[in-house]
mmCIF file of C-alpha atoms in Angstrom:
data_model
loop_
_atom_site.group_PDB
_atom_site.id
_atom_site.type_symbol
_atom_site.label_atom_id
_atom_site.label_comp_id
_atom_site.label_asym_id
_atom_site.label_seq_id
_atom_site.Cartn_x
_atom_site.Cartn_y
_atom_site.Cartn_z
ATOM 1 C CA ASP A 95 -5.470 19.763 -19.723
ATOM 2 C CA GLY A 96 -4.182 17.580 -17.177
ATOM 3 C CA GLY A 97 -4.743 18.365 -13.418
ATOM 4 C CA ILE A 98 -6.564 17.802 -10.237
ATOM 5 C CA THR A 99 -10.078 19.100 -9.808
ATOM 6 C CA GLN A 100 -11.642 19.582 -6.404
ATOM 7 C CA SER A 101 -15.255 20.256 -5.911
ATOM 8 C CA PRO A 102 -17.066 22.203 -4.708
ATOM 9 C CA LYS A 103 -14.977 25.332 -3.980
ATOM 10 C CA TYR A 104 -17.152 26.155 -0.905
ATOM 11 C CA LEU A 105 -19.025 23.770 1.110
ATOM 12 C CA PHE A 106 -21.257 24.335 4.273
ATOM 13 C CA ARG A 107 -22.086 21.812 6.860
ATOM 14 C CA LYS A 108 -24.830 21.606 9.265
ATOM 15 C CA GLU A 109 -24.492 20.055 12.912
ATOM 16 C CA GLY A 110 -24.624 16.377 12.661
ATOM 17 C CA GLN A 111 -24.158 16.039 8.756
ATOM 18 C CA ASN A 112 -21.537 14.209 6.683
ATOM 19 C CA VAL A 113 -20.144 15.899 3.919
ATOM 20 C CA THR A 114 -18.195 14.409 0.802
ATOM 21 C CA LEU A 115 -15.378 16.434 -0.885
ATOM 22 C CA SER A 116 -14.429 15.490 -4.404
ATOM 23 C CA CYS A 117 -10.859 15.019 -5.782
ATOM 24 C CA GLU A 118 -10.462 13.848 -9.378
ATOM 25 C CA GLN A 119 -7.154 13.672 -11.429
ATOM 26 C CA ASN A 120 -6.632 12.876 -14.957
ATOM 27 C CA LEU A 121 -2.869 12.770 -14.564
ATOM 28 C CA ASN A 122 -2.955 8.911 -14.240
ATOM 29 C CA HIS A 123 -1.128 9.316 -10.974
ATOM 30 C CA ASP A 124 -1.134 6.317 -8.600
ATOM 31 C CA ALA A 125 -0.813 8.230 -5.178
ATOM 32 C CA MET A 126 -3.308 10.641 -3.780
ATOM 33 C CA TYR A 127 -3.378 12.641 -0.737
ATOM 34 C CA TRP A 128 -5.702 14.646 1.360
ATOM 35 C CA TYR A 129 -4.497 17.555 3.636
ATOM 36 C CA ARG A 130 -6.340 20.002 5.908
ATOM 37 C CA GLN A 131 -4.896 23.646 6.031
ATOM 38 C CA ASP A 132 -5.686 25.775 9.078
ATOM 39 C CA PRO A 133 -4.304 29.416 9.594
ATOM 40 C CA GLY A 134 -0.800 29.320 11.192
ATOM 41 C CA GLN A 135 -0.713 25.433 11.042
ATOM 42 C CA GLY A 136 0.431 24.576 7.684
ATOM 43 C CA LEU A 137 -0.822 21.440 5.993
ATOM 44 C CA ARG A 138 -1.580 18.350 8.014
ATOM 45 C CA LEU A 139 -1.975 14.870 6.195
ATOM 46 C CA ILE A 140 -5.533 13.307 6.718
ATOM 47 C CA TYR A 141 -5.386 10.220 4.487
ATOM 48 C CA TYR A 142 -3.325 8.929 1.576
ATOM 49 C CA SER A 143 -3.597 6.299 -0.945
ATOM 50 C CA GLN A 144 -0.916 4.749 -2.853
ATOM 51 C CA ILE A 145 -2.927 2.173 -4.859
ATOM 52 C CA VAL A 146 -6.483 1.648 -5.829
ATOM 53 C CA ASN A 147 -8.522 0.007 -3.099
ATOM 54 C CA ASP A 148 -5.872 0.699 -0.472
ATOM 55 C CA PHE A 149 -5.474 3.825 1.910
ATOM 56 C CA GLN A 150 -3.743 4.722 4.990
ATOM 57 C CA LYS A 151 -4.361 7.204 7.850
ATOM 58 C CA GLY A 152 -2.346 10.269 8.148
ATOM 59 C CA ASP A 153 -1.654 12.466 11.117
ATOM 60 C CA ILE A 154 -5.320 13.656 11.773
ATOM 61 C CA ALA A 155 -7.678 10.789 10.390
ATOM 62 C CA GLU A 156 -10.203 11.162 13.140
ATOM 63 C CA GLY A 157 -13.551 12.258 11.951
ATOM 64 C CA TYR A 158 -12.717 11.664 8.400
ATOM 65 C CA SER A 159 -13.118 8.783 5.905
ATOM 66 C CA VAL A 160 -12.048 8.067 2.382
ATOM 67 C CA SER A 161 -12.310 5.665 -0.473
ATOM 68 C CA ARG A 162 -10.403 4.789 -3.508
ATOM 69 C CA GLU A 163 -12.446 2.618 -5.797
ATOM 70 C CA LYS A 164 -10.905 4.238 -8.870
ATOM 71 C CA LYS A 165 -7.579 5.355 -9.726
ATOM 72 C CA GLU A 166 -8.564 9.036 -10.758
ATOM 73 C CA SER A 167 -10.791 9.485 -7.627
ATOM 74 C CA PHE A 168 -10.157 9.792 -4.011
ATOM 75 C CA PRO A 169 -13.249 11.398 -2.169
ATOM 76 C CA LEU A 170 -13.151 12.505 1.402
ATOM 77 C CA THR A 171 -16.077 12.315 3.839
ATOM 78 C CA VAL A 172 -16.288 14.671 6.793
ATOM 79 C CA THR A 173 -18.227 12.972 9.245
ATOM 80 C CA SER A 174 -20.273 14.312 12.245
ATOM 81 C CA ALA A 175 -17.587 13.013 14.465
ATOM 82 C CA GLN A 176 -15.204 15.618 13.122
ATOM 83 C CA LYS A 177 -16.012 18.415 15.749
ATOM 84 C CA ASN A 178 -13.961 21.243 14.182
ATOM 85 C CA PRO A 179 -14.313 20.686 10.493
ATOM 86 C CA THR A 180 -13.881 24.338 9.246
ATOM 87 C CA ALA A 181 -10.790 24.449 7.297
ATOM 88 C CA PHE A 182 -9.295 24.521 3.809
ATOM 89 C CA TYR A 183 -9.099 21.021 2.339
ATOM 90 C CA LEU A 184 -6.574 20.227 -0.307
ATOM 91 C CA CYS A 185 -5.921 17.210 -2.525
ATOM 92 C CA ALA A 186 -2.577 16.131 -4.090
ATOM 93 C CA SER A 187 -1.305 13.506 -6.265
ATOM 94 C CA ILE A 188 2.012 11.962 -7.242
ATOM 95 C CA ASP A 189 2.766 9.647 -10.238
ATOM 96 C CA PHE A 190 3.822 6.750 -8.223
ATOM 97 C CA PRO A 191 4.955 6.445 -4.771
ATOM 98 C CA GLY A 192 8.505 5.885 -3.596
ATOM 99 C CA ASN A 193 10.010 8.025 -6.426
ATOM 100 C CA ASN A 194 10.632 11.093 -4.015
ATOM 101 C CA GLN A 195 9.037 13.577 -6.350
ATOM 102 C CA PRO A 196 6.896 16.628 -5.392
ATOM 103 C CA GLN A 197 3.224 16.366 -4.962
ATOM 104 C CA HIS A 198 0.924 18.364 -7.126
ATOM 105 C CA PHE A 199 -2.099 20.168 -5.743
ATOM 106 C CA GLY A 200 -5.754 20.899 -6.599
ATOM 107 C CA ASP A 201 -7.254 24.238 -5.764
ATOM 108 C CA GLY A 202 -9.042 23.381 -2.573
ATOM 109 C CA THR A 203 -12.433 23.136 -1.032
ATOM 110 C CA ARG A 204 -13.224 25.588 1.743
ATOM 111 C CA LEU A 205 -15.507 24.000 4.359
ATOM 112 C CA SER A 206 -17.508 26.043 6.911
ATOM 113 C CA ILE A 207 -20.159 25.252 9.544
ATOM 114 C CA LEU A 208 -23.622 26.510 9.212
ATOM 115 C CA GLN B 92 9.102 21.179 18.823
ATOM 116 C CA LYS B 93 7.797 21.096 15.444
ATOM 117 C CA GLU B 94 9.853 18.980 12.794
ATOM 118 C CA VAL B 95 9.785 21.970 10.563
ATOM 119 C CA GLU B 96 9.937 25.581 11.695
ATOM 120 C CA GLN B 97 9.025 28.383 9.354
ATOM 121 C CA ASP B 98 8.776 32.212 10.179
ATOM 122 C CA PRO B 99 5.189 33.031 9.338
ATOM 123 C CA GLY B 100 5.837 36.677 8.628
ATOM 124 C CA PRO B 101 4.143 38.720 7.432
ATOM 125 C CA LEU B 102 6.969 39.910 5.438
ATOM 126 C CA SER B 103 6.474 43.183 3.387
ATOM 127 C CA VAL B 104 9.181 44.500 1.080
ATOM 128 C CA PRO B 105 9.207 47.193 -1.729
ATOM 129 C CA GLU B 106 9.086 46.065 -5.355
ATOM 130 C CA GLY B 107 12.585 44.983 -6.772
ATOM 131 C CA ALA B 108 13.960 43.904 -3.443
ATOM 132 C CA ILE B 109 15.645 40.516 -2.634
ATOM 133 C CA VAL B 110 13.636 38.423 -0.406
ATOM 134 C CA SER B 111 15.007 35.596 1.804
ATOM 135 C CA LEU B 112 12.474 33.011 3.018
ATOM 136 C CA ASN B 113 13.833 30.468 5.497
ATOM 137 C CA CYS B 114 12.931 26.995 7.095
ATOM 138 C CA THR B 115 14.714 24.874 9.798
ATOM 139 C CA TYR B 116 14.138 21.405 10.417
ATOM 140 C CA SER B 117 15.160 18.852 12.931
ATOM 141 C CA ASN B 118 14.912 15.425 11.506
ATOM 142 C CA SER B 119 17.997 14.536 9.420
ATOM 143 C CA ALA B 120 16.154 11.984 7.731
ATOM 144 C CA PHE B 121 14.669 14.577 5.406
ATOM 145 C CA GLN B 122 16.225 14.025 2.086
ATOM 146 C CA TYR B 123 14.356 16.128 -0.733
ATOM 147 C CA PHE B 124 13.169 19.671 -0.193
ATOM 148 C CA MET B 125 10.434 21.905 -1.921
ATOM 149 C CA TRP B 126 9.230 25.391 -1.961
ATOM 150 C CA TYR B 127 5.383 25.986 -2.944
ATOM 151 C CA ARG B 128 3.854 29.197 -3.642
ATOM 152 C CA GLN B 129 0.302 29.629 -2.688
ATOM 153 C CA TYR B 130 -1.965 32.432 -3.634
ATOM 154 C CA SER B 131 -5.053 33.200 -1.464
ATOM 155 C CA ARG B 132 -7.856 30.689 -2.059
ATOM 156 C CA LYS B 133 -5.716 28.515 -4.328
ATOM 157 C CA GLY B 134 -3.776 25.329 -4.121
ATOM 158 C CA PRO B 135 -0.094 25.283 -3.590
ATOM 159 C CA GLU B 136 1.955 25.355 -6.834
ATOM 160 C CA LEU B 137 5.543 23.971 -6.908
ATOM 161 C CA LEU B 138 8.349 26.504 -7.356
ATOM 162 C CA MET B 139 11.413 24.521 -6.611
ATOM 163 C CA TYR B 140 12.451 20.986 -5.791
ATOM 164 C CA THR B 141 15.939 20.106 -4.631
ATOM 165 C CA TYR B 142 17.422 16.820 -3.514
ATOM 166 C CA SER B 143 20.927 17.791 -2.493
ATOM 167 C CA SER B 144 22.844 20.487 -0.621
ATOM 168 C CA GLY B 145 23.697 23.659 -2.457
ATOM 169 C CA ASN B 146 21.990 25.934 -4.714
ATOM 170 C CA LYS B 147 19.427 25.677 -7.364
ATOM 171 C CA GLU B 148 18.484 28.542 -9.630
ATOM 172 C CA ASP B 149 15.274 29.027 -11.626
ATOM 173 C CA GLY B 150 15.008 32.552 -13.126
ATOM 174 C CA ARG B 151 14.454 34.896 -10.213
ATOM 175 C CA PHE B 152 14.228 32.012 -7.721
ATOM 176 C CA THR B 153 17.173 30.379 -5.946
ATOM 177 C CA ALA B 154 16.628 27.445 -3.555
ATOM 178 C CA GLN B 155 19.537 26.824 -1.001
ATOM 179 C CA VAL B 156 19.920 23.690 1.144
ATOM 180 C CA ASP B 157 22.367 23.222 3.840
ATOM 181 C CA LYS B 158 21.918 19.611 5.220
ATOM 182 C CA SER B 159 24.557 19.966 7.832
ATOM 183 C CA SER B 160 22.807 22.933 9.281
ATOM 184 C CA LYS B 161 19.317 21.507 8.656
ATOM 185 C CA TYR B 162 18.402 24.720 7.000
ATOM 186 C CA ILE B 163 16.781 25.749 3.795
ATOM 187 C CA SER B 164 16.230 28.941 2.086
ATOM 188 C CA LEU B 165 14.425 30.381 -1.008
ATOM 189 C CA PHE B 166 15.667 33.724 -2.454
ATOM 190 C CA ILE B 167 13.664 35.806 -4.884
ATOM 191 C CA ARG B 168 15.610 38.579 -6.691
ATOM 192 C CA ASP B 169 13.859 41.575 -8.106
ATOM 193 C CA SER B 170 10.616 40.960 -6.300
ATOM 194 C CA GLN B 171 7.380 41.911 -8.059
ATOM 195 C CA PRO B 172 3.955 42.490 -6.763
ATOM 196 C CA SER B 173 2.795 39.153 -8.497
ATOM 197 C CA ASP B 174 5.186 37.524 -5.921
ATOM 198 C CA SER B 175 2.780 38.408 -3.025
ATOM 199 C CA ALA B 176 1.654 35.254 -1.632
ATOM 200 C CA THR B 177 2.332 32.464 0.932
ATOM 201 C CA TYR B 178 5.481 30.493 0.744
ATOM 202 C CA LEU B 179 5.503 26.991 2.025
ATOM 203 C CA CYS B 180 8.570 24.798 2.545
ATOM 204 C CA ALA B 181 8.141 21.060 2.382
ATOM 205 C CA MET B 182 10.389 18.233 2.938
ATOM 206 C CA GLY B 183 10.256 14.198 2.523
ATOM 207 C CA ARG B 184 12.165 11.217 3.677
ATOM 208 C CA THR B 185 13.331 8.568 1.203
ATOM 209 C CA GLY B 186 11.070 5.754 1.763
ATOM 210 C CA GLY B 187 8.550 7.662 3.407
ATOM 211 C CA GLY B 188 5.763 6.934 0.940
ATOM 212 C CA ASN B 189 6.150 10.446 -0.361
ATOM 213 C CA LYS B 190 4.619 11.766 2.691
ATOM 214 C CA LEU B 191 5.577 15.548 3.080
ATOM 215 C CA THR B 192 6.055 17.584 6.249
ATOM 216 C CA PHE B 193 5.140 21.314 5.734
ATOM 217 C CA GLY B 194 6.303 24.464 7.214
ATOM 218 C CA THR B 195 3.632 26.804 8.344
ATOM 219 C CA GLY B 196 4.091 29.280 5.514
ATOM 220 C CA THR B 197 5.302 32.840 5.324
ATOM 221 C CA GLN B 198 3.152 35.524 3.941
ATOM 222 C CA LEU B 199 4.989 37.708 1.454
ATOM 223 C CA LYS B 200 3.703 41.181 0.214
ATOM 224 C CA VAL B 201 5.616 42.996 -2.311
ATOM 225 C CA GLU B 202 4.510 46.672 -2.438
ATOM 226 C CA LEU B 203 4.786 49.022 -5.293
#
């Protein structure tokens, strides 16, 4: 089955710790996106990548980092500089950018502070 | 002022009711529009996608876009308890790298 797999489903972070959220897709999609979802605030874009080895900051990139070494993988690192990391993180993809088509989402990772 | 406004609800209706969910937007550059359904602890799933003003129907769901008024709606007919979820509107600009702007979501509960 084609889709987007996010892991783990639940993640806990200690103070001062970096954690990495995984996003893998087997849809052969070019573009991938990371969002953060907080109650009452909708989805906010953290980073996106339209092609391998290239990525751009979204609206709330501070305290986060990404890499795109392979087409199918777009991991997100939540660094210790992100002071309020508790949220639901969603990864999305689209076959190729510029075609104005909807994004497809994974089932998210819920990150909490210990 | 947010670019996209959506009533957060919660909205509670009896089974079989017609549900109307709405979003307004301020940026006339938005050209394509989506409705997503999100169950608790799950990712959003695409319900409807429209590119032009007017109505688009898919089963019990109808999406309506009025670009002149900057207003989009989702109608759910014969609502079922399985429709209980959060509904997110989203919109994008042509040439915007497929970046989407989302509403805050409306929580819907359909009661037996």
